Amino acid sequence: MMGMRGLKAGAAGIALAAFAVASNGAVAQSNGVQSSGPENLLPPEPAKVERAMPDYTELQAKQPRPVAPAPAPAPKPTSAQPSVADSFGDVRMVSGEVVQEVPSLVGEWSLAEAQALAKFIDGIGAEGLMPKDYGREALAAAIAQGEGPALNQIASERFVWLVEDMRDGRTPMDGRKQWFAMDPDADRMPTHILLERALASGDIAGTLTALDPVHPDYALLKAELAKTPATNAAKRKLIMANMDRWRWLPQDLGKKYLMTNVPEYQLRLTVNDKIIKNYRTIVGKPGSTATPQLAEMVEGVIFNPTWTVPQSIVKGEGLGARVLGNPAWARQNGYKATRGENGFVTVVQQPGPTNSLGLMKLDMPNRHAIFLHDTPSRHLFAQDARALSHGCIRVQGARELAMTMAILGNMQSKDDIPGIQQEVQDIAASGEYTSYPISNQWPVYITYFTMARDVDGKMATFKDIYGRDDAVLASFDAPRKANRSRVQDEEVIPIEAPGA
């Protein structure tokens, strides 16, 4: 077991390497293999993430509407109470109803632009999509008739279909089993703006290809598809399904993030698409405890966590009665029980080495009660198949990860590292429950890819442990679905026993 001194050194080295990569704008090696950061290249101030991460909870809560351009009205040189018209900008009052102009999804197409669109559709197979989805014949007929309203309607419609599939993914929500990671790209890159931009510039293909996910693994899958012969239909379909999964995520994941690929049983700490450190994981068992796919923010680290035991165990498995009836056993295992006036028994496992959450967890509030945490059962990381938990993700080396996140989440320069290290060391050694916030929050993506680059930089396939490929593959066999929802309507099942 790593001592605290070794733990401090390891976490500091990881944090400093990540900080150096971020500060110097280093890029990932093509093979993804971890390497140490350069020395003495740190600038006085660290690079910062330029774009704030979206509020995924708010986005998931309701279906966003199309974003229309809304220039702010010019300020009026008066201190009087603003009128209704001033307050609502471009929202007009008509017959007592609030009416907001809906952006047009029909533009004026020249023959050259329509021909460029037709050519792009012919080559869309390179993006893991299918030309038959985009009505190439009808577009060709409209081009033959020449410019006019019919061409404008048909070409615009096909452009919109391409935008929706390349930006958001072709698979409808009912094919994205337990995928709750909200994609904000339709809000960041509204369809009507992309249509206006393409027709204003005349660069139809450039506007569409700019929608590709920027993560290098998408490009690797695209290259793998290009070299896979048409005779190997099964492999091509699997590649296409996993290319589409990248579109379900934000186009740009950010400069720094944690990402775990559930079927791979690995967690990556990534800066500028370079893997700084990877950790083995244990994920949810198949069935009702399968780990869902999420995009959340790490807001802090909980050191020496407690575990409130779910009633399914307290009552259903008799733990409450055992704790109340055998105080010596309860003390030995760190359990405390209280009985309310109504007879309701609550059991809380206190901090300590036998706690089901181990010695830390990452604080990442979400409706699913999913988080990354330590475990006292560290011997299980030696297994190859590690779908063993009740849904949460157990992390090998979690204490090192906790200290690394505390450092990276709060350091402004390398000079801050010793002070943060000492503070975290004292908190961890105290044995007391402590919530340690981080000021520079990190996104964490819990994903599901059955074909991807592994932590060694090699293209690999992973066992579909939850059987989630079938629905995606079936959606590709079915006709393209229009007017797709952006919100997952599957039931949210909070994990009852995350530490078990």
Coordinates of N, CA, C and O in Angstrom, one line a residue, residues 234-364:
A234 N -20.1 -6.1 -40.6 CA -20.3 -6.1 -39.1 C -19.4 -5.1 -38.5 O -19.8 -4.3 -37.6
K235 N -18.1 -5.1 -38.9 CA -17.2 -4.2 -38.3 C -17.5 -2.7 -38.7 O -17.4 -1.8 -37.9
R236 N -17.9 -2.5 -39.9 CA -18.2 -1.2 -40.4 C -19.4 -0.6 -39.6 O -19.4 0.5 -39.2
K237 N -20.4 -1.5 -39.3 CA -21.5 -1.0 -38.5 C -21.1 -0.7 -37.1 O -21.6 0.3 -36.5
L238 N -20.2 -1.5 -36.5 CA -19.8 -1.2 -35.2 C -19.0 0.1 -35.1 O -19.2 0.9 -34.2
I239 N -18.2 0.4 -36.1 CA -17.5 1.7 -36.2 C -18.4 2.8 -36.3 O -18.3 3.8 -35.6
M240 N -19.4 2.7 -37.2 CA -20.4 3.7 -37.4 C -21.2 4.0 -36.1 O -21.4 5.2 -35.7
A241 N -21.5 3.0 -35.4 CA -22.3 3.2 -34.1 C -21.4 3.9 -33.1 O -21.9 4.8 -32.4
N242 N -20.2 3.6 -33.0 CA -19.3 4.3 -32.0 C -18.9 5.7 -32.5 O -18.7 6.6 -31.7
M243 N -18.8 6.0 -33.8 CA -18.7 7.3 -34.3 C -19.9 8.2 -33.9 O -19.7 9.3 -33.5
D244 N -21.1 7.6 -34.0 CA -22.3 8.3 -33.6 C -22.3 8.6 -32.1 O -22.7 9.7 -31.7
R245 N -21.8 7.7 -31.3 CA -21.7 8.0 -29.9 C -20.9 9.3 -29.5 O -21.2 10.0 -28.6
W246 N -19.9 9.5 -30.3 CA -19.1 10.7 -30.1 C -19.9 12.0 -30.4 O -19.8 13.0 -29.7
R247 N -20.9 11.9 -31.3 CA -21.8 13.0 -31.6 C -22.8 13.3 -30.4 O -23.4 14.3 -30.4
W248 N -23.0 12.3 -29.6 CA -23.9 12.4 -28.5 C -23.3 13.3 -27.3 O -24.0 13.7 -26.4
L249 N -22.0 13.5 -27.4 CA -21.3 14.3 -26.4 C -21.1 15.7 -27.0 O -21.3 15.9 -28.2
P250 N -20.7 16.6 -26.1 CA -20.3 17.9 -26.7 C -19.2 17.8 -27.7 O -18.3 17.0 -27.6
Q251 N -19.3 18.6 -28.7 CA -18.3 18.6 -29.8 C -16.9 18.7 -29.3 O -16.0 18.0 -29.7
D252 N -16.8 19.6 -28.3 CA -15.5 19.9 -27.7 C -15.6 19.6 -26.2 O -16.4 20.2 -25.5
L253 N -14.9 18.6 -25.7 CA -15.0 18.2 -24.3 C -14.3 19.2 -23.3 O -14.5 19.1 -22.1
G254 N -13.5 20.1 -23.9 CA -12.8 21.0 -23.0 C -11.3 20.7 -23.0 O -10.9 19.7 -23.5
K255 N -10.6 21.6 -22.3 CA -9.1 21.4 -22.3 C -8.7 20.4 -21.2 O -7.7 19.8 -21.3
K256 N -9.6 20.2 -20.2 CA -9.2 19.3 -19.1 C -10.5 18.6 -18.7 O -11.5 19.2 -18.6
Y257 N -10.4 17.3 -18.4 CA -11.6 16.6 -18.0 C -11.2 15.2 -17.5 O -10.1 14.7 -17.8
L258 N -12.1 14.5 -16.8 CA -12.0 13.1 -16.5 C -12.9 12.4 -17.5 O -14.0 12.9 -17.7
M259 N -12.5 11.3 -18.0 CA -13.4 10.5 -18.8 C -13.2 9.0 -18.5 O -12.1 8.5 -18.4
T260 N -14.3 8.3 -18.3 CA -14.3 6.9 -18.1 C -15.1 6.2 -19.2 O -16.2 6.7 -19.5
N261 N -14.5 5.2 -19.8 CA -15.3 4.4 -20.8 C -15.7 3.1 -20.0 O -14.8 2.3 -19.7
V262 N -17.0 3.0 -19.7 CA -17.5 1.9 -18.9 C -17.0 0.5 -19.3 O -16.5 -0.3 -18.5
P263 N -17.2 0.1 -20.6 CA -16.8 -1.2 -21.0 C -15.3 -1.5 -20.9 O -14.9 -2.7 -20.9
E264 N -14.5 -0.4 -20.9 CA -13.1 -0.6 -20.9 C -12.6 -0.7 -19.4 O -11.4 -1.2 -19.2
Y265 N -13.4 -0.3 -18.5 CA -13.0 -0.4 -17.1 C -11.8 0.5 -16.8 O -10.8 0.1 -16.1
Q266 N -11.8 1.7 -17.4 CA -10.6 2.6 -17.2 C -11.2 4.1 -17.1 O -12.2 4.5 -17.6
L267 N -10.4 4.8 -16.3 CA -10.7 6.3 -16.1 C -9.4 7.0 -16.5 O -8.3 6.6 -16.2
R268 N -9.6 8.1 -17.3 CA -8.5 8.9 -17.8 C -8.6 10.3 -17.2 O -9.6 10.9 -17.2
L269 N -7.5 10.8 -16.8 CA -7.3 12.2 -16.4 C -6.6 12.8 -17.6 O -5.5 12.5 -18.0
T270 N -7.3 13.7 -18.3 CA -6.9 14.2 -19.6 C -6.7 15.7 -19.6 O -7.6 16.4 -19.1
V271 N -5.7 16.2 -20.2 CA -5.4 17.6 -20.4 C -5.0 17.8 -21.9 O -4.1 17.2 -22.4
N272 N -5.7 18.7 -22.6 CA -5.4 18.9 -24.0 C -5.4 17.6 -24.8 O -4.5 17.4 -25.6
D273 N -6.3 16.7 -24.5 CA -6.4 15.4 -25.2 C -5.2 14.5 -24.9 O -5.1 13.5 -25.6
K274 N -4.4 14.9 -23.9 CA -3.3 14.0 -23.6 C -3.6 13.3 -22.3 O -4.0 13.9 -21.3
I275 N -3.5 12.0 -22.2 CA -3.8 11.2 -21.0 C -2.6 11.4 -20.1 O -1.5 11.0 -20.3
I276 N -2.9 12.1 -19.0 CA -1.9 12.3 -18.0 C -1.7 11.1 -17.0 O -0.6 10.8 -16.6
K277 N -2.9 10.5 -16.7 CA -2.9 9.4 -15.8 C -4.1 8.6 -16.1 O -5.2 9.1 -16.4
N278 N -4.1 7.2 -16.0 CA -5.3 6.4 -16.1 C -5.4 5.5 -14.9 O -4.4 5.1 -14.3
Y279 N -6.6 5.1 -14.6 CA -6.9 4.3 -13.4 C -7.8 3.2 -13.8 O -8.8 3.4 -14.5
R280 N -7.6 2.0 -13.2 CA -8.6 1.0 -13.4 C -9.9 1.3 -12.6 O -9.8 2.0 -11.6
T281 N -11.0 0.8 -13.1 CA -12.3 1.1 -12.5 C -13.1 -0.2 -12.3 O -12.8 -1.2 -13.0
I282 N -14.0 -0.2 -11.4 CA -15.1 -1.2 -11.2 C -16.4 -0.4 -11.5 O -16.6 0.6 -10.9
V283 N -17.2 -1.0 -12.4 CA -18.5 -0.3 -12.8 C -19.7 -1.2 -12.3 O -19.5 -2.3 -11.8
G284 N -20.9 -0.7 -12.7 CA -22.1 -1.3 -12.2 C -22.3 -2.7 -12.9 O -22.0 -2.9 -14.0
K285 N -23.0 -3.6 -12.1 CA -23.3 -4.9 -12.7 C -24.4 -4.7 -13.7 O -25.2 -3.7 -13.6
P286 N -24.5 -5.5 -14.7 CA -25.6 -5.4 -15.7 C -27.0 -5.5 -15.0 O -27.1 -6.1 -14.0
G287 N -28.0 -4.9 -15.7 CA -29.3 -4.9 -15.1 C -29.7 -3.5 -14.5 O -29.2 -2.5 -15.0
S288 N -30.4 -3.5 -13.4 CA -30.9 -2.3 -12.8 C -29.7 -1.5 -12.2 O -29.9 -0.3 -11.9
T289 N -28.6 -2.1 -12.0 CA -27.5 -1.4 -11.4 C -26.4 -1.0 -12.4 O -25.3 -0.7 -12.0
A290 N -26.7 -1.1 -13.7 CA -25.7 -0.7 -14.7 C -25.4 0.8 -14.6 O -26.3 1.6 -14.3
T291 N -24.2 1.1 -14.9 CA -23.8 2.5 -14.7 C -24.3 3.4 -15.9 O -24.0 3.0 -17.1
P292 N -25.1 4.4 -15.6 CA -25.6 5.3 -16.7 C -24.5 6.2 -17.3 O -23.5 6.4 -16.7
Q293 N -24.8 6.8 -18.5 CA -23.9 7.7 -19.1 C -24.2 9.1 -18.7 O -25.4 9.6 -19.0
L294 N -23.3 9.8 -18.2 CA -23.5 11.2 -17.7 C -22.4 12.1 -18.1 O -21.3 11.7 -18.5
A295 N -22.7 13.4 -18.0 CA -21.7 14.5 -18.1 C -22.0 15.4 -17.0 O -23.0 16.1 -17.0
E296 N -21.1 15.4 -16.0 CA -21.3 16.2 -14.8 C -20.1 17.0 -14.5 O -19.1 17.0 -15.2
M297 N -20.1 17.8 -13.4 CA -19.0 18.6 -12.9 C -18.5 18.1 -11.6 O -19.3 17.9 -10.6
V298 N -17.2 17.9 -11.4 CA -16.6 17.6 -10.1 C -16.5 18.9 -9.3 O -15.7 19.8 -9.7
E299 N -17.2 19.0 -8.2 CA -17.3 20.3 -7.5 C -16.3 20.2 -6.2 O -16.1 21.3 -5.6
G300 N -15.9 19.0 -5.9 CA -15.0 18.9 -4.7 C -14.7 17.5 -4.5 O -15.0 16.6 -5.2
V301 N -13.9 17.3 -3.4 CA -13.5 16.0 -2.9 C -14.0 15.8 -1.5 O -13.9 16.6 -0.7
I302 N -14.7 14.6 -1.3 CA -15.1 14.3 0.1 C -14.0 13.3 0.7 O -13.8 12.2 0.1
F303 N -13.3 13.7 1.7 CA -12.3 12.9 2.3 C -13.0 12.2 3.6 O -13.8 12.8 4.3
N304 N -12.7 10.9 3.8 CA -13.2 10.2 4.9 C -14.8 10.3 4.9 O -15.4 10.7 5.8
P305 N -15.4 9.8 3.8 CA -16.8 9.9 3.7 C -17.6 9.0 4.6 O -17.1 7.9 5.0
T306 N -18.8 9.3 4.9 CA -19.8 8.5 5.5 C -20.6 7.8 4.5 O -20.7 8.2 3.3
W307 N -21.3 6.7 4.9 CA -22.2 6.1 3.9 C -23.6 5.8 4.6 O -23.6 5.1 5.6
T308 N -24.6 6.5 4.2 CA -25.9 6.2 4.7 C -26.5 5.0 4.0 O -26.7 5.0 2.8
V309 N -26.7 3.9 4.7 CA -27.1 2.7 4.1 C -28.5 2.7 3.6 O -29.4 3.2 4.4
P310 N -28.8 2.3 2.4 CA -30.2 2.4 1.9 C -31.1 1.4 2.6 O -30.7 0.4 3.2
Q311 N -32.4 1.7 2.6 CA -33.4 1.0 3.4 C -33.5 -0.5 2.8 O -33.9 -1.4 3.5
S312 N -33.2 -0.6 1.5 CA -33.2 -2.0 1.0 C -32.3 -2.9 1.7 O -32.5 -4.1 1.7
I313 N -31.3 -2.4 2.3 CA -30.3 -3.2 3.1 C -30.6 -3.1 4.6 O -30.6 -4.1 5.3
V314 N -31.0 -1.9 5.1 CA -31.3 -1.7 6.5 C -32.4 -2.6 6.9 O -32.4 -3.4 7.9
K315 N -33.5 -2.5 6.1 CA -34.7 -3.3 6.4 C -34.8 -4.6 5.6 O -35.0 -5.7 6.2
G316 N -34.6 -4.5 4.3 CA -34.7 -5.7 3.5 C -33.7 -6.8 3.8 O -34.1 -8.0 3.7
E317 N -32.5 -6.4 4.2 CA -31.5 -7.5 4.5 C -31.2 -7.6 6.0 O -30.3 -8.3 6.4
G318 N -32.0 -6.8 6.8 CA -31.9 -7.0 8.2 C -30.7 -6.3 8.9 O -30.4 -6.6 10.0
L319 N -30.0 -5.4 8.2 CA -28.9 -4.8 8.8 C -29.2 -4.0 10.0 O -28.5 -4.0 11.0
G320 N -30.4 -3.3 9.9 CA -30.8 -2.4 11.0 C -30.9 -3.2 12.3 O -30.4 -2.8 13.4
A321 N -31.6 -4.3 12.2 CA -31.8 -5.2 13.4 C -30.5 -5.7 13.9 O -30.3 -5.8 15.1
R322 N -29.6 -6.1 13.0 CA -28.3 -6.6 13.5 C -27.5 -5.5 14.2 O -26.8 -5.8 15.2
V323 N -27.5 -4.3 13.6 CA -26.7 -3.2 14.2 C -27.2 -2.9 15.6 O -26.5 -2.8 16.6
L324 N -28.6 -2.9 15.8 CA -29.2 -2.6 17.1 C -29.0 -3.7 18.0 O -28.8 -3.5 19.3
G325 N -29.0 -4.9 17.5 CA -28.9 -6.1 18.4 C -27.5 -6.5 18.8 O -27.3 -7.3 19.7
N326 N -26.5 -6.1 18.1 CA -25.1 -6.5 18.3 C -24.2 -5.3 18.3 O -23.5 -5.0 17.3
P327 N -24.2 -4.5 19.3 CA -23.4 -3.2 19.3 C -21.9 -3.4 19.1 O -21.3 -2.6 18.5
A328 N -21.4 -4.5 19.6 CA -20.0 -4.8 19.4 C -19.6 -5.0 18.0 O -18.6 -4.5 17.4
W329 N -20.5 -5.8 17.3 CA -20.2 -6.0 15.8 C -20.4 -4.7 15.1 O -19.6 -4.4 14.1
A330 N -21.4 -3.9 15.5 CA -21.6 -2.6 14.8 C -20.4 -1.7 14.9 O -20.0 -1.1 14.0
R331 N -19.9 -1.6 16.2 CA -18.7 -0.7 16.4 C -17.5 -1.2 15.5 O -16.8 -0.4 15.0
Q332 N -17.3 -2.5 15.5 CA -16.2 -3.1 14.8 C -16.3 -2.8 13.3 O -15.3 -2.6 12.6
N333 N -17.5 -2.7 12.7 CA -17.7 -2.4 11.3 C -18.1 -0.9 11.0 O -18.4 -0.6 9.9
G334 N -18.0 -0.1 12.1 CA -18.2 1.3 11.8 C -19.7 1.8 11.7 O -19.9 2.9 11.1
Y335 N -20.7 1.0 12.1 CA -22.1 1.3 11.9 C -22.6 2.0 13.1 O -22.4 1.6 14.3
K336 N -23.5 3.0 12.9 CA -24.3 3.6 13.9 C -25.7 3.6 13.5 O -26.0 3.9 12.3
A337 N -26.6 3.3 14.4 CA -28.0 3.2 14.0 C -28.8 4.1 15.0 O -28.5 4.2 16.2
T338 N -29.9 4.7 14.4 CA -30.8 5.4 15.2 C -32.2 5.0 14.9 O -32.5 4.6 13.7
R339 N -33.1 5.0 15.9 CA -34.5 4.6 15.7 C -35.4 5.8 16.0 O -35.3 6.4 17.1
G340 N -36.1 6.2 15.0 CA -37.0 7.3 15.2 C -38.3 7.0 16.0 O -38.5 5.8 16.3
E341 N -39.1 8.0 16.3 CA -40.3 7.8 17.1 C -41.3 6.8 16.4 O -42.0 6.1 17.0
N342 N -41.2 6.9 15.0 CA -42.1 6.0 14.3 C -41.5 4.7 14.0 O -42.1 3.9 13.2
G343 N -40.4 4.4 14.7 CA -39.8 3.1 14.5 C -38.8 3.0 13.3 O -38.2 1.9 13.1
F344 N -38.7 4.0 12.5 CA -37.8 4.0 11.3 C -36.4 4.0 11.8 O -35.9 4.8 12.6
V345 N -35.6 3.0 11.3 CA -34.2 2.8 11.6 C -33.3 3.4 10.5 O -33.5 3.0 9.3
T346 N -32.4 4.2 10.9 CA -31.4 4.7 10.0 C -30.0 4.2 10.4 O -29.7 4.3 11.6
V347 N -29.3 3.7 9.4 CA -27.9 3.2 9.7 C -26.9 4.0 8.8 O -27.1 4.2 7.6
V348 N -25.9 4.5 9.5 CA -24.8 5.3 8.8 C -23.5 4.6 9.1 O -23.2 4.4 10.3
Q349 N -22.7 4.3 8.1 CA -21.4 3.7 8.3 C -20.4 4.9 8.4 O -20.4 5.8 7.5
Q350 N -19.7 4.9 9.5 CA -18.8 6.0 9.8 C -17.5 6.0 9.0 O -17.2 4.9 8.4
P351 N -16.8 7.1 8.9 CA -15.5 7.1 8.1 C -14.5 6.0 8.7 O -14.5 5.8 9.9
G352 N -13.7 5.5 7.8 CA -12.7 4.5 8.2 C -12.3 3.6 7.1 O -12.9 3.6 6.0
P353 N -11.3 2.8 7.3 CA -10.8 1.9 6.3 C -11.8 0.9 5.8 O -11.6 0.3 4.7
T354 N -12.8 0.5 6.6 CA -13.8 -0.5 6.1 C -15.0 0.2 5.5 O -16.0 -0.6 5.1
N355 N -15.1 1.5 5.5 CA -16.3 2.1 4.9 C -16.4 1.7 3.4 O -15.5 1.6 2.7
S356 N -17.7 1.5 3.0 CA -17.9 1.0 1.7 C -17.5 2.0 0.6 O -17.3 1.5 -0.6
L357 N -17.4 3.2 0.9 CA -16.9 4.2 -0.1 C -15.4 4.4 0.0 O -14.8 5.3 -0.6
G358 N -14.7 3.7 0.9 CA -13.3 3.8 1.1 C -12.9 5.1 1.8 O -13.7 5.6 2.7
L359 N -11.9 5.8 1.4 CA -11.4 7.0 2.0 C -11.7 8.3 1.3 O -11.3 9.3 1.8
M360 N -12.3 8.2 0.1 CA -12.7 9.4 -0.6 C -13.7 9.1 -1.6 O -14.0 8.0 -2.0
K361 N -14.4 10.2 -2.0 CA -15.2 10.2 -3.2 C -15.2 11.6 -3.9 O -15.0 12.6 -3.2
L362 N -15.4 11.6 -5.2 CA -15.5 12.9 -5.9 C -16.9 13.4 -5.8 O -17.9 12.7 -6.0
D363 N -17.1 14.6 -5.3 CA -18.4 15.3 -5.2 C -18.8 15.8 -6.5 O -18.3 16.8 -7.0
M364 N -19.8 15.1 -7.2 CA -20.3 15.4 -8.5 C -21.8 15.3 -8.5 O -22.4 14.3 -9.0

